[in-house]
Coordinates of C-alpha atoms in Angstrom, one line a residue:
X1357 CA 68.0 -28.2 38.3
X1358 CA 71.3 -29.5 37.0
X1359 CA 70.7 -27.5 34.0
X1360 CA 72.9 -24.2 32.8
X1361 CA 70.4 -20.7 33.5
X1362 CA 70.5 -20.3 29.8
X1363 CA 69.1 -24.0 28.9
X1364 CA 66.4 -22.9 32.2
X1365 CA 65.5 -19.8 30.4
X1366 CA 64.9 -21.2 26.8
X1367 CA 63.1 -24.0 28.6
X1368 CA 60.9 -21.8 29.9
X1369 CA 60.6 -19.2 26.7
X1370 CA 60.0 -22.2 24.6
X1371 CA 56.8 -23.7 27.2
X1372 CA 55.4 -20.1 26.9
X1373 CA 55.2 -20.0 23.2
X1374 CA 53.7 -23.3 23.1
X1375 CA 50.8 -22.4 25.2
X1376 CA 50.7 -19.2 23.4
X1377 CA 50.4 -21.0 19.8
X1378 CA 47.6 -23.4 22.1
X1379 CA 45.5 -20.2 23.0
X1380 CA 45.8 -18.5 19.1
X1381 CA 44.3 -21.6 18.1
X1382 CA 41.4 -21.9 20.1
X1383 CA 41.1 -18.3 19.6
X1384 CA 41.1 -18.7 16.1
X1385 CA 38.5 -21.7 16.0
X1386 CA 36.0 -19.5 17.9
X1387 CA 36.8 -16.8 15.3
X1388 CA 34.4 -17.9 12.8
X1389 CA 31.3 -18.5 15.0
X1390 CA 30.0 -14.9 13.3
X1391 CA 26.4 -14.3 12.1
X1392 CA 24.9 -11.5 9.9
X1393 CA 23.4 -8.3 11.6
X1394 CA 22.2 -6.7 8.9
X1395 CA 21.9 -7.1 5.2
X1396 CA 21.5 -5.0 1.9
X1397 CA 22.3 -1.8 4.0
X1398 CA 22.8 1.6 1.7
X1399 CA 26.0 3.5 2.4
X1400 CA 24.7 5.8 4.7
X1401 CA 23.2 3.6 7.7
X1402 CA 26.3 1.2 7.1
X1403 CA 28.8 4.1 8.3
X1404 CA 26.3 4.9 10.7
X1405 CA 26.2 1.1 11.9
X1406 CA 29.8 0.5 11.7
X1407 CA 30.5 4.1 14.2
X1408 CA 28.0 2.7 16.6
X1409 CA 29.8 -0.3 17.0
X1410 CA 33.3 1.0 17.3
X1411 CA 31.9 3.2 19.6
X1412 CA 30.4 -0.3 21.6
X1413 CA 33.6 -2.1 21.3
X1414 CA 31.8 -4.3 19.3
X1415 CA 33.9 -6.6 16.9
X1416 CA 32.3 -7.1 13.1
X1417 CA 33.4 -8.3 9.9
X1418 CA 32.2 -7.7 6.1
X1419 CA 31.4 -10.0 3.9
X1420 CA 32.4 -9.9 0.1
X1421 CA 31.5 -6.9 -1.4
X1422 CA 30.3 -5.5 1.8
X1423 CA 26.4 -6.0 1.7
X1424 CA 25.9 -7.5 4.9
X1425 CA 28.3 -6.7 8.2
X1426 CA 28.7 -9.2 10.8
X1427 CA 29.6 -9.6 14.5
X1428 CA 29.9 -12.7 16.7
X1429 CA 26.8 -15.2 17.0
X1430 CA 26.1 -14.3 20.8
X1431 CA 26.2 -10.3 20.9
X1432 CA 23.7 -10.4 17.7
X1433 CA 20.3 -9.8 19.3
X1434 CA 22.1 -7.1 22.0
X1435 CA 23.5 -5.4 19.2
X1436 CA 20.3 -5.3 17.2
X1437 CA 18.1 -3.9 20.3
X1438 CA 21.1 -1.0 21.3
X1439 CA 21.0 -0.1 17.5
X1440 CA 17.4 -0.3 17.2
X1441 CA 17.1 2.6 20.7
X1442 CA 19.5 4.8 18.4
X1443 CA 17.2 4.2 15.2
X1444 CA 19.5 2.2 13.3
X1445 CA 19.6 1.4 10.4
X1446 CA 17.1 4.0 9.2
X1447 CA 16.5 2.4 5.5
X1448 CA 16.6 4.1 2.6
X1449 CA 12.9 6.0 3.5
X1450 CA 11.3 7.8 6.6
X1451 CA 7.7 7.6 7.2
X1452 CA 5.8 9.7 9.8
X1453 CA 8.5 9.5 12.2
X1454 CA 9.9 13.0 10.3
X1455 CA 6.9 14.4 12.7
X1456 CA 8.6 13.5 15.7
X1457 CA 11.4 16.1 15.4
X1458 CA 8.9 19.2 14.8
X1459 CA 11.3 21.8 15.0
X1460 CA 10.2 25.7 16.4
X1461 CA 9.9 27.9 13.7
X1462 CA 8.8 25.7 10.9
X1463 CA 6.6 27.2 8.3
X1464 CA 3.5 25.9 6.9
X1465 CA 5.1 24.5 3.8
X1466 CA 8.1 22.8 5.6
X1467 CA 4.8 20.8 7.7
X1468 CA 3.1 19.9 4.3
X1469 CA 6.8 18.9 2.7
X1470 CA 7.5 16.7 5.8
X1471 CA 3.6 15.3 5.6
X1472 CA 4.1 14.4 2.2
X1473 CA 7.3 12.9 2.6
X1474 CA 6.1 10.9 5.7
X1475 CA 3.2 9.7 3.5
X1476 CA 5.3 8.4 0.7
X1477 CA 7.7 6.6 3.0
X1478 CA 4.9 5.0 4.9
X1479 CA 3.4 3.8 1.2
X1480 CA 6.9 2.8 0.1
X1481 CA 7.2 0.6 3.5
X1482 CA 3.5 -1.1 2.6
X1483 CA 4.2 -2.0 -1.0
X1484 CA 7.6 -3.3 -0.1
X1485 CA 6.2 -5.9 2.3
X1486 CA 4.7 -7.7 -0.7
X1487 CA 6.7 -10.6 -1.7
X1488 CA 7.2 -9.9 -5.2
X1489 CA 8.6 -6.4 -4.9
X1490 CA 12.0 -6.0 -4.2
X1491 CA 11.8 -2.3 -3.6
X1492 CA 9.2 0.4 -4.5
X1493 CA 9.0 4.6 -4.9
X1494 CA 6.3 6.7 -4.4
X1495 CA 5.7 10.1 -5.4
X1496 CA 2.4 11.9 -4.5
X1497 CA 1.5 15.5 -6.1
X1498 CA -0.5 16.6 -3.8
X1499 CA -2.3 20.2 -5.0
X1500 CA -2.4 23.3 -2.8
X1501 CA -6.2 23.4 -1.7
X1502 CA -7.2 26.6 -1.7
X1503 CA -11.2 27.7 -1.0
X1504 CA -11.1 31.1 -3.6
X1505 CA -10.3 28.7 -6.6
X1506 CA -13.9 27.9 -7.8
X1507 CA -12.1 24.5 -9.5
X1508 CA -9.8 22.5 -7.1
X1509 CA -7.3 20.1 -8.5
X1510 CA -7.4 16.8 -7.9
X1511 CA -4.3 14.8 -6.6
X1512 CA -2.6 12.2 -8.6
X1513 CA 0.5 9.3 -7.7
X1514 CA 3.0 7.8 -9.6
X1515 CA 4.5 4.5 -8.2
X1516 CA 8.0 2.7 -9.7
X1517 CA 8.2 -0.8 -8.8
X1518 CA 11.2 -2.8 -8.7
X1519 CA 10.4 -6.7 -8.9
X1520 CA 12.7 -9.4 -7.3
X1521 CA 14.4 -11.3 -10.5
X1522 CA 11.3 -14.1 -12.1
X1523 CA 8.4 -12.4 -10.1
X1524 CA 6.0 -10.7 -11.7
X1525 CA 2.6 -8.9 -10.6
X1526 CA -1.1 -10.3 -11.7
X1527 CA -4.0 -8.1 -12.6
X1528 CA -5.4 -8.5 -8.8
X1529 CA -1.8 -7.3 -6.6
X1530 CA -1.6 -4.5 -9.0
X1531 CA -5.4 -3.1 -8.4
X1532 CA -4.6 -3.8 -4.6
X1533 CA -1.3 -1.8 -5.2
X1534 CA -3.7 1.2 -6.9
X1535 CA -6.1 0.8 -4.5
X1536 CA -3.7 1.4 -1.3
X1537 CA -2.3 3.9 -3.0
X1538 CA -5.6 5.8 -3.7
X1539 CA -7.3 5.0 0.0
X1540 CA -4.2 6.2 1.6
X1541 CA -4.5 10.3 0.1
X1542 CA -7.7 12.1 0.3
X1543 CA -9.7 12.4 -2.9
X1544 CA -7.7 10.5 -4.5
X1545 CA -9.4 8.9 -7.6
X1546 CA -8.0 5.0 -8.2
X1547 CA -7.9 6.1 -12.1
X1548 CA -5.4 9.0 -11.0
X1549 CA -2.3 6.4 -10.0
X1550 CA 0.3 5.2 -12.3
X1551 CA 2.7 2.2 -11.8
X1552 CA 5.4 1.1 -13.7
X1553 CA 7.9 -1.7 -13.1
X1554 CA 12.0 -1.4 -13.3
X1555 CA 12.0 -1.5 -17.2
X1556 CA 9.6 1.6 -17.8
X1557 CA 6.6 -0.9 -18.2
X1558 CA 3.2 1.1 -17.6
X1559 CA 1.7 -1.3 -15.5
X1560 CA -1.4 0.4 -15.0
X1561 CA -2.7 3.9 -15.8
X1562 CA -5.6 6.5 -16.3
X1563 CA -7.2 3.7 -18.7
X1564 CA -8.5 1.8 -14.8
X1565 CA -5.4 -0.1 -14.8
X1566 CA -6.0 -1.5 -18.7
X1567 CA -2.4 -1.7 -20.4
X1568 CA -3.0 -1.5 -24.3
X1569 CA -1.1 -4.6 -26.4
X1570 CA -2.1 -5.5 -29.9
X1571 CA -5.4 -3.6 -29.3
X1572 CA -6.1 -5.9 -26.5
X1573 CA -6.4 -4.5 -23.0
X1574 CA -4.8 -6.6 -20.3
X1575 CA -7.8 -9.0 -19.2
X1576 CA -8.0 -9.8 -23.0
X1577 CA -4.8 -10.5 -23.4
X1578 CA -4.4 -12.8 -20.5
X1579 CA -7.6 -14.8 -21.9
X1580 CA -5.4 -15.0 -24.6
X1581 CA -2.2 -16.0 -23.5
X1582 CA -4.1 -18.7 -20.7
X1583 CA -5.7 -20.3 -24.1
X1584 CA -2.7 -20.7 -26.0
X1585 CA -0.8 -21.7 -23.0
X1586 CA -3.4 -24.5 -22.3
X1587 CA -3.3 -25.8 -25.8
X1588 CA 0.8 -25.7 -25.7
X1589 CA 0.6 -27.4 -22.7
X1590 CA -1.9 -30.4 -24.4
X1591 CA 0.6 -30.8 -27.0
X1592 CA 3.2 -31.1 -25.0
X1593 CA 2.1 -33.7 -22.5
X1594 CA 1.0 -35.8 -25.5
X1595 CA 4.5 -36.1 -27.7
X1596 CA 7.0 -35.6 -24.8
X1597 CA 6.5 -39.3 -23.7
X1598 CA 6.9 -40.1 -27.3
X1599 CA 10.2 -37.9 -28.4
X1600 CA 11.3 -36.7 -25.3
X1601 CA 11.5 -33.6 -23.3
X1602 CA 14.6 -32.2 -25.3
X1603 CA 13.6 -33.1 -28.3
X1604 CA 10.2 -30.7 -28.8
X1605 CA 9.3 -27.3 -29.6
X1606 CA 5.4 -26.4 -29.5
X1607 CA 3.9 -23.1 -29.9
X1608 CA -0.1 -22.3 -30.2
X1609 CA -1.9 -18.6 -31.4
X1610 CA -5.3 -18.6 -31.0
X1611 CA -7.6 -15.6 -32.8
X1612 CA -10.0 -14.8 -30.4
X1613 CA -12.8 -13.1 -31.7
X1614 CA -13.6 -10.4 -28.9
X1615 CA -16.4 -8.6 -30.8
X1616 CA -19.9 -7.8 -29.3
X1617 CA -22.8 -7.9 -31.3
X1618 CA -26.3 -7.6 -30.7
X1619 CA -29.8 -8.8 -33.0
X1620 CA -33.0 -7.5 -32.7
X1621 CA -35.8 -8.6 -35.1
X1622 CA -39.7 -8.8 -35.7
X1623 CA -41.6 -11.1 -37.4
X1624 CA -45.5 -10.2 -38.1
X1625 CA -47.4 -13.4 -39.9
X1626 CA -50.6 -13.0 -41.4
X1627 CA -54.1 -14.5 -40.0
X1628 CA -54.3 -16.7 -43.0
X1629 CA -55.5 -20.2 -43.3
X1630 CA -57.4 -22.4 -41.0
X1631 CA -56.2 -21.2 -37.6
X1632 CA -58.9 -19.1 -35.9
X1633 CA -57.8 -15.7 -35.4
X1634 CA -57.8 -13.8 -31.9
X1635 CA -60.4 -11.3 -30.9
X1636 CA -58.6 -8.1 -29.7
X1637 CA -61.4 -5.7 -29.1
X1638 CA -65.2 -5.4 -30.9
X1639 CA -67.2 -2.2 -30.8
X1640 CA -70.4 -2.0 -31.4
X1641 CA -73.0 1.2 -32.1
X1642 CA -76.7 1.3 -32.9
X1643 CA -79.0 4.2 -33.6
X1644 CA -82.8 4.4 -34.3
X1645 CA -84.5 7.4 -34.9
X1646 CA -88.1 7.3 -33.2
X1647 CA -90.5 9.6 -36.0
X1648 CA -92.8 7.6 -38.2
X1649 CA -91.8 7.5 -41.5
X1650 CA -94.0 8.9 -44.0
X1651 CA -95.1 6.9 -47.0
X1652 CA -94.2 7.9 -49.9
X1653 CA -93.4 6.6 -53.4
X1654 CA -96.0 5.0 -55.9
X1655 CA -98.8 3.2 -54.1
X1656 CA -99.4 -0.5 -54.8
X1657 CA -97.8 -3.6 -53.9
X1658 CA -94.4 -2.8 -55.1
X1659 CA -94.0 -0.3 -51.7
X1660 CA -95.3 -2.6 -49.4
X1661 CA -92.5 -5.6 -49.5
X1662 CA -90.7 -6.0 -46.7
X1663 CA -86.8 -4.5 -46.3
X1664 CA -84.0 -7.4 -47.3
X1665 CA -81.3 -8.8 -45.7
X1666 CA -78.4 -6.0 -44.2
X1667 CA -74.9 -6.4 -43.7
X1668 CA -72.3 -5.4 -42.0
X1669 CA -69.0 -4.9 -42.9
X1670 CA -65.9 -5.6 -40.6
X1671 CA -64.7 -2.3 -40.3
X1672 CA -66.5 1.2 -41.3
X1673 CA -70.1 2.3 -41.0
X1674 CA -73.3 0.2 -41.4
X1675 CA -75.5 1.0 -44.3
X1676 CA -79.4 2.3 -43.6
X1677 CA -81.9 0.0 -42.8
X1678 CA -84.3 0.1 -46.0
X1679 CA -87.6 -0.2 -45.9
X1680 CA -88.5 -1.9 -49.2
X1681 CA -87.4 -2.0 -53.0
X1682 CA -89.9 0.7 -53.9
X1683 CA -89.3 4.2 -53.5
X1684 CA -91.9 4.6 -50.6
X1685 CA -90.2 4.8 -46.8
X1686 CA -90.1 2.4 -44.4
X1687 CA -93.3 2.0 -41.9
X1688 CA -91.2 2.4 -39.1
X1689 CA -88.5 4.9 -38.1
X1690 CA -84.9 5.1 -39.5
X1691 CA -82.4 2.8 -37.2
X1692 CA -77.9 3.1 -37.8
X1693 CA -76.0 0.1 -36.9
X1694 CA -72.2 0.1 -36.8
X1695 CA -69.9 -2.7 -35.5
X1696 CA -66.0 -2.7 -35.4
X1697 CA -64.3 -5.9 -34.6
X1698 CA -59.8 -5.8 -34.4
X1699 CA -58.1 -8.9 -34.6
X1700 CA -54.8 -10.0 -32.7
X1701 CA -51.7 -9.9 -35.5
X1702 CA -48.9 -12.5 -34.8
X1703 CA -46.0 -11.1 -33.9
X1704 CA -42.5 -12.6 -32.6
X1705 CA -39.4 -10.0 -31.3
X1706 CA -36.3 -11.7 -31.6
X1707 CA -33.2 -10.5 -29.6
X1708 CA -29.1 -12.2 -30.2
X1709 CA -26.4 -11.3 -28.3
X1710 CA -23.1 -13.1 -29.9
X1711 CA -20.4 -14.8 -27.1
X1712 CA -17.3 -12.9 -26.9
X1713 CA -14.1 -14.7 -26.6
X1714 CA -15.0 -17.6 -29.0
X1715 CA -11.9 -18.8 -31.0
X1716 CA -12.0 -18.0 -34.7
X1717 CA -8.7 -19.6 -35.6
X1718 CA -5.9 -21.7 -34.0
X1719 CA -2.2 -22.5 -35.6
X1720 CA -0.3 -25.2 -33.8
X1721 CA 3.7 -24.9 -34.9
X1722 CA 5.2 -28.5 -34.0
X1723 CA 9.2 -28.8 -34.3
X1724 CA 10.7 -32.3 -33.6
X1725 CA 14.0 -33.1 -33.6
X1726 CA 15.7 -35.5 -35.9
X1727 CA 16.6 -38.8 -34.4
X1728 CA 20.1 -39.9 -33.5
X1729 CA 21.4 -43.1 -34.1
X1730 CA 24.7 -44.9 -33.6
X1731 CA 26.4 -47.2 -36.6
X1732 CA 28.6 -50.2 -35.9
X1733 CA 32.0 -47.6 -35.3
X1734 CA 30.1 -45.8 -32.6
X1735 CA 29.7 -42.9 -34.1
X1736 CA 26.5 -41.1 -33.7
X1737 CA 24.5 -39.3 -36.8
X1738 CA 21.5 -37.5 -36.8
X1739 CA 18.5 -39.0 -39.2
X1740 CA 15.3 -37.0 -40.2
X1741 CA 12.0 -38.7 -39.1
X1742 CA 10.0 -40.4 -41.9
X1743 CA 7.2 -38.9 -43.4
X1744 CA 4.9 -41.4 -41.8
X1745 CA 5.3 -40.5 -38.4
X1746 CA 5.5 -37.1 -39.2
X1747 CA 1.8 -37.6 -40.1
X1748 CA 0.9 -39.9 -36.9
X1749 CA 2.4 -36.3 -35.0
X1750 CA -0.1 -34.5 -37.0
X1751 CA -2.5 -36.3 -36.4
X1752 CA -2.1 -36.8 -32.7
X1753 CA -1.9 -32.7 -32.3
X1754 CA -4.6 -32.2 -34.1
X1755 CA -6.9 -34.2 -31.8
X1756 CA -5.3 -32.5 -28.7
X1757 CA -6.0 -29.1 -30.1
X1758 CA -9.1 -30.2 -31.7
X1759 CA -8.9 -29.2 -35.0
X1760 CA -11.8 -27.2 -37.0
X1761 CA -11.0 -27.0 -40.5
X1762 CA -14.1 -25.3 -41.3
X1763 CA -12.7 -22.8 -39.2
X1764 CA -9.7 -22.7 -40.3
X1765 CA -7.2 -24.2 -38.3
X1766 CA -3.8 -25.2 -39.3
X1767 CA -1.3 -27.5 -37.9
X1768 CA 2.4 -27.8 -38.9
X1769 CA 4.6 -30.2 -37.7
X1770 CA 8.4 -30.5 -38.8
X1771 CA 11.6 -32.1 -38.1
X1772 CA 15.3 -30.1 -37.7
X1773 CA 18.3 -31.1 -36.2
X1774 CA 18.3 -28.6 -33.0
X1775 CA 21.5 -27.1 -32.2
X1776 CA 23.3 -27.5 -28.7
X1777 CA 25.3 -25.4 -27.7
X1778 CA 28.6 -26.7 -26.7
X1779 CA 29.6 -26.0 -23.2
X1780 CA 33.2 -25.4 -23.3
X1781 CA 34.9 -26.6 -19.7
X1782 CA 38.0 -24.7 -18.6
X1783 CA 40.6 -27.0 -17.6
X1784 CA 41.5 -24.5 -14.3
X1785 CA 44.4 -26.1 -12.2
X1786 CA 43.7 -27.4 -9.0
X1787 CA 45.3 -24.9 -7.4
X1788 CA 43.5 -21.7 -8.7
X1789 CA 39.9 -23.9 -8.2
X1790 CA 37.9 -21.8 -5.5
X1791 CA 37.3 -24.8 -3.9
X1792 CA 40.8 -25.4 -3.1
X1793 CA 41.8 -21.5 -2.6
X1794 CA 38.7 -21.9 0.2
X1795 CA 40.0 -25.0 1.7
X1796 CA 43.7 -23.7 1.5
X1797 CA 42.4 -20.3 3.6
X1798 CA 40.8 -22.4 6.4
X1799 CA 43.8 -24.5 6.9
X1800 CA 46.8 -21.9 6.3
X1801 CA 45.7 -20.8 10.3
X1802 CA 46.0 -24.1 11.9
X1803 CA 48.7 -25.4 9.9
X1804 CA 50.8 -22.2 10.3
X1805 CA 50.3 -22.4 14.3
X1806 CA 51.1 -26.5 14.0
X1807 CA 54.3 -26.0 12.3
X1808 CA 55.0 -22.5 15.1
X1809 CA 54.3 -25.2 17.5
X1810 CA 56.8 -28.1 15.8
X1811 CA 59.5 -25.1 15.5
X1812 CA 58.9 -24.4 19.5
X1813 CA 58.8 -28.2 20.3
X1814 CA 61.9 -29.3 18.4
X1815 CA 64.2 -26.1 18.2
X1816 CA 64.0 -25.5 22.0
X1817 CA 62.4 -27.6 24.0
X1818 CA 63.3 -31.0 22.7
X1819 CA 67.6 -30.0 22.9
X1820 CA 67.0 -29.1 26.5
X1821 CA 65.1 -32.4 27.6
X1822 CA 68.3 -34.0 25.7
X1823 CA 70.6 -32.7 28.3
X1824 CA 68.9 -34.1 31.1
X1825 CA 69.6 -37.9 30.1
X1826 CA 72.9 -39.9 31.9
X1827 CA 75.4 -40.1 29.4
X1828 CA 77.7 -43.1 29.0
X1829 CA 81.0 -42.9 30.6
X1830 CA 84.2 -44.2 29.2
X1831 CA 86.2 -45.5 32.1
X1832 CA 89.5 -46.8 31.6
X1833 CA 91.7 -49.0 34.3
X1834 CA 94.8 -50.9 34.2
X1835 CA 95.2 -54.3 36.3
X1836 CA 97.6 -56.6 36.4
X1837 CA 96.0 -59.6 35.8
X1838 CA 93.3 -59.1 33.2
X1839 CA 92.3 -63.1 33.2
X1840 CA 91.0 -62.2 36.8
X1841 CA 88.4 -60.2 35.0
X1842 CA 84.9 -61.7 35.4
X1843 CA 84.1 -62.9 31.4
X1844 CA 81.1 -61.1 29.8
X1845 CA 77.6 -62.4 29.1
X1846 CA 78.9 -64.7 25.2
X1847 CA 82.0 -66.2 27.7
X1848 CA 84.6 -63.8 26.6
X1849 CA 87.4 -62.2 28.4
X1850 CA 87.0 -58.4 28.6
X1851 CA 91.1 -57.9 28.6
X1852 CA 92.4 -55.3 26.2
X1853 CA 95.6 -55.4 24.4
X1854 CA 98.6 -55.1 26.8
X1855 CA 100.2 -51.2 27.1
X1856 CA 103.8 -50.6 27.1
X1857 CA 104.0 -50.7 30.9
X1858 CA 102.9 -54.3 30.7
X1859 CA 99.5 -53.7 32.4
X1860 CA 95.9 -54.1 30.4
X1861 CA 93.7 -51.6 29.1
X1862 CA 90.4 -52.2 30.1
X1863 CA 87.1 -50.7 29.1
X1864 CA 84.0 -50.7 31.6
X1865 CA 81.0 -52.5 30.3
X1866 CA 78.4 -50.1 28.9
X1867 CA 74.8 -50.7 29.6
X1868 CA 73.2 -51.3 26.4
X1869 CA 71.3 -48.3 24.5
X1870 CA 67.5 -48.2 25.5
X1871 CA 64.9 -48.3 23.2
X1872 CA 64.7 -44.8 21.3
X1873 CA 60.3 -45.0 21.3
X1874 CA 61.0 -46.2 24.8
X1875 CA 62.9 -43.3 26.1
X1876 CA 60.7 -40.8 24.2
X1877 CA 57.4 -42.4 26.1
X1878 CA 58.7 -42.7 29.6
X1879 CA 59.9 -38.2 28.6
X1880 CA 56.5 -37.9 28.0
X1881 CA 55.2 -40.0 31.2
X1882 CA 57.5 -37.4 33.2
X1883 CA 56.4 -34.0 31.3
X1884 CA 52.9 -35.4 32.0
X1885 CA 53.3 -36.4 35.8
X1886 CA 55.2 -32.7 36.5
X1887 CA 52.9 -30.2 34.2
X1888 CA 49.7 -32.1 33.7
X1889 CA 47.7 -28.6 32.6
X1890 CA 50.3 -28.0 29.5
X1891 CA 49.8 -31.6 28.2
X1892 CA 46.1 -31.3 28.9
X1893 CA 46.4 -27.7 26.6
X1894 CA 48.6 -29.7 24.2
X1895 CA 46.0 -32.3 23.6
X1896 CA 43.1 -30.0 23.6
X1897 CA 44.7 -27.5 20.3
X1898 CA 45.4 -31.1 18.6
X1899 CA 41.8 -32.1 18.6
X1900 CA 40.9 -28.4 17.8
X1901 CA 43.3 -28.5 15.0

């Protein structure tokens, strides 16, 4: 209380802006407890986003570049839900919610514009959900149907995919892809829809999906590429323990032979030999004719012998029954006989169907890396491998790939030196490291508050609490009898020198000067015991800090 008003009053200015410093720091240490909202936002629904939340009071940041926009960890989910009432963020397409704002007035082609429109969003929204697409557009032509054309034409779609970076599509996501596409618009034939990729790519087309390459169509060709890629793969498990990972280049082509051929042949054999032929059918026909035959020729014994032996043949009529050598007839009527008897023919049908896929040819390109070795200085050279083991290689990929040289096959391996490219390092000062530029930004806040807060503490509070200690007081008397003085603590007289009156000069004893870390302890005991809550704020923004 002792104190001058303007000591009080810079005392008091000086306290302020020391709690004030305290508060900016905790402040600022809860400043960076910010999450995302949204990411990847287009222009549009960011503007959009960023009006609702001035309008909300809401604070936000952007990140770099300003893809994602971000407000404090605990208003994130209310932020999200008010947005989400007002339809934020809308996305780069609408789907059938364009039929919620059906305005009066709206013609027949406006309702088929905004059907379509819905439609494709609604597709774009489906594809897009896939894992491998990034982003996807749809476009539908969908013909005017009209009952006095006798010929209607058929809709068609054309779908542009963009792929997240080392993703790609196999042959069954893209037919699920054609297939939503085609069961989503009526009468929509699968062979109608086109997709593409980001680089122009026809991914699938009116050829059911099959993208031409080398005169392959795409199952073909990824036979292919899985057979060469097992037989890489075989090569490479086998000589990587041996050289090493770095040190081997392998690549396999196989000619597949994808032809289809079909053989149909018949063999008929002969019923030759010993081997008893098989009955196929027998016919036989006999006729007699019931008149007596009238004798005729010369009489005598010559017309009475009896008929000889008949035969038959295998096929064709039988020949009259005779009734003797002479020319007189037979005693008792004519008779015809005929007899037909087929035989089985061996017969064999043989049908061959070739395989498809079988490999014709396979060439195995091996390149191994020359050796390095280090001399005596230290100094490291590179050495081609000997022939030798350039033949043990061959050999070894030759019975991974199981080599045909009937068929064909060839198998090359070589040695190079392989180049490495030398990775240049930057020497960047410490200073200009992001690193450091990072590490500089999150301290420049506290430091600049700690040395506000030294400034405070030493240019106006610390010269005020000065004031406030005793001083030491010079005090001077004269006596007349200095060796009355009591002597000091080392047993000497205290007497000055004698003044020009004759009397002594005397100078009180001083108490000795206190300890400096002392005094500056038992200040801060008393600031302690009278404001507690300051030194309690004091000691909080130092552990903050």
């Amino acid at each position: 209380m002792a104190l001058p008003m303007p000591r009080k009053l810079m005392l008091g200015a000086g306290l302020l802006a020391l709690v004030g410093l305290l508060v900016a720091s905790v402040m600022m240490s809860r400043d960076d407890d910010y999450k995302v909202l949204f990411a990847n936002l287009s222009d549009k629904d960011g503007g959009a986003i960023i009006a609702q939340l001035a309008q909300q009071n809401v604070p936000y940041k952007y990140t770099e570049g300003g893809s994602a926009i971000l407000v404090p960890a605990k208003l994130v989910h209310d932020v999200r839900l008010k947005l989400a009432q007002s339809g934020l963020p809308k996305g780069g397409t609408v789907g059938f919610e364009l039929m919620d704002n059906a305005r009066f007035g709206t013609t027949q082609f406006q309702e088929r514009l905004n059907f379509q429109r819905g439609l494709e969003g609604e597709l774009v929204r489906s594809i897009t959900s896939m894992a491998a697409v990034e982003a996807a557009r749809v476009h539908l032509a969908l013909p005017q149907q009209n009952g006095f054309f006798r010929e209607q034409q058929k809709p068609s779609a054309s779908v542009l995919l963009t792929l997240h970076p080392g993703r790609t599509l196999d042959r069954a996501q893209l037919a699920g892809i054609v297939h939503l596409v085609a069961a989503s618009v009526p009468e929509l034939n699968p062979k109608a829809v086109s997709v593409l990729d980001q680089n122009g790519t026809l991914l699938s087309g009116p050829d059911e999906g099959m993208a031409k390459a080398e005169g392959l169509d795409a199952q073909q060709l990824q036979y292919v590429n899985q057979i060469e890629a097992t037989y890489t793969k075989r090569v490479m498990d086998l000589l990587e323990p041996v050289i090493g990972r770095d040190n081997l280049r392998a690549q396999v082509t196989a000619n597949v032979d994808f032809t289809q051929t079909e053989q149909t042949s018949e063999e008929f054999k002969p019923n030759q030999g010993g081997e008893a032929a098989t009955v196929r059918s027998a016919q036989t026909s006999e006729q007699t004719n019931g008149a007596a035959a009238q004798p005729s020729g010369v009489p005598g014994a010559a017309s009475n012998q009896p008929p000889g032996p008949t035969t038959a043949p295998v096929n064709g009529s039988a020949a009259p029954l005779q009734a003797g050598n002479g020319n007189g007839a037979a005693a008792g009527g004519q008779a015809k006989r005929e007899a037909v008897t087929n035989y089985e023919v061996d017969k064999t049908v043989r049908v061959t169907r070739a395989a498809t896929g079988n490999i014709k040819r396979l060439t195995v390109a091996v390149v191994v890396n020359h050796r390095s070795t280090t001399d005596k200085k230290g100094n490291v050279q590179s050495v081609p491998l000997p022939q030798e083991e350039l033949d043990k290689l061959t050999s070894l990929v030759q019975e991974a790939v199981g080599f045909n040289k009937e068929r064909g096959d060839s198998v090359k391996v070589l040695d190079a030196p392989f180049k490495v490219d030398k990775q240049t390092v930057e020497d960047v000062p410490l200073w200009k490291q992001p690193q450091t530029q990072d590490m500089v930004r999150t301290l420049a806040g506290p430091l600049g508050l700690a040395l506000l807060a030294a400034i405070v503490v030493f240019g106006a509070i610390r010269p005020v609490l000065k004031q406030t200690r005793p001083e030491a007081v010079r005090v001077e008397a004269v006596v007349d009898d200095g060796a009355e003085l009591p002597a000091l603590a080392d047993g000497s007289n205290p007497a000055g020198s004698e003044d020009e009156e004759g009397g002594l000069a005397l100078l009180a004893q001083q108490p000795p000067k206190p300890d400096p870390a002392q005094v500056r302890m038992e200040e801060a005991r008393r600031i302690a015991a009278e404001n507690p809550a300051a030194v309690a704020n004091i000691l909080r923004g130092w552990i903050s800090a």
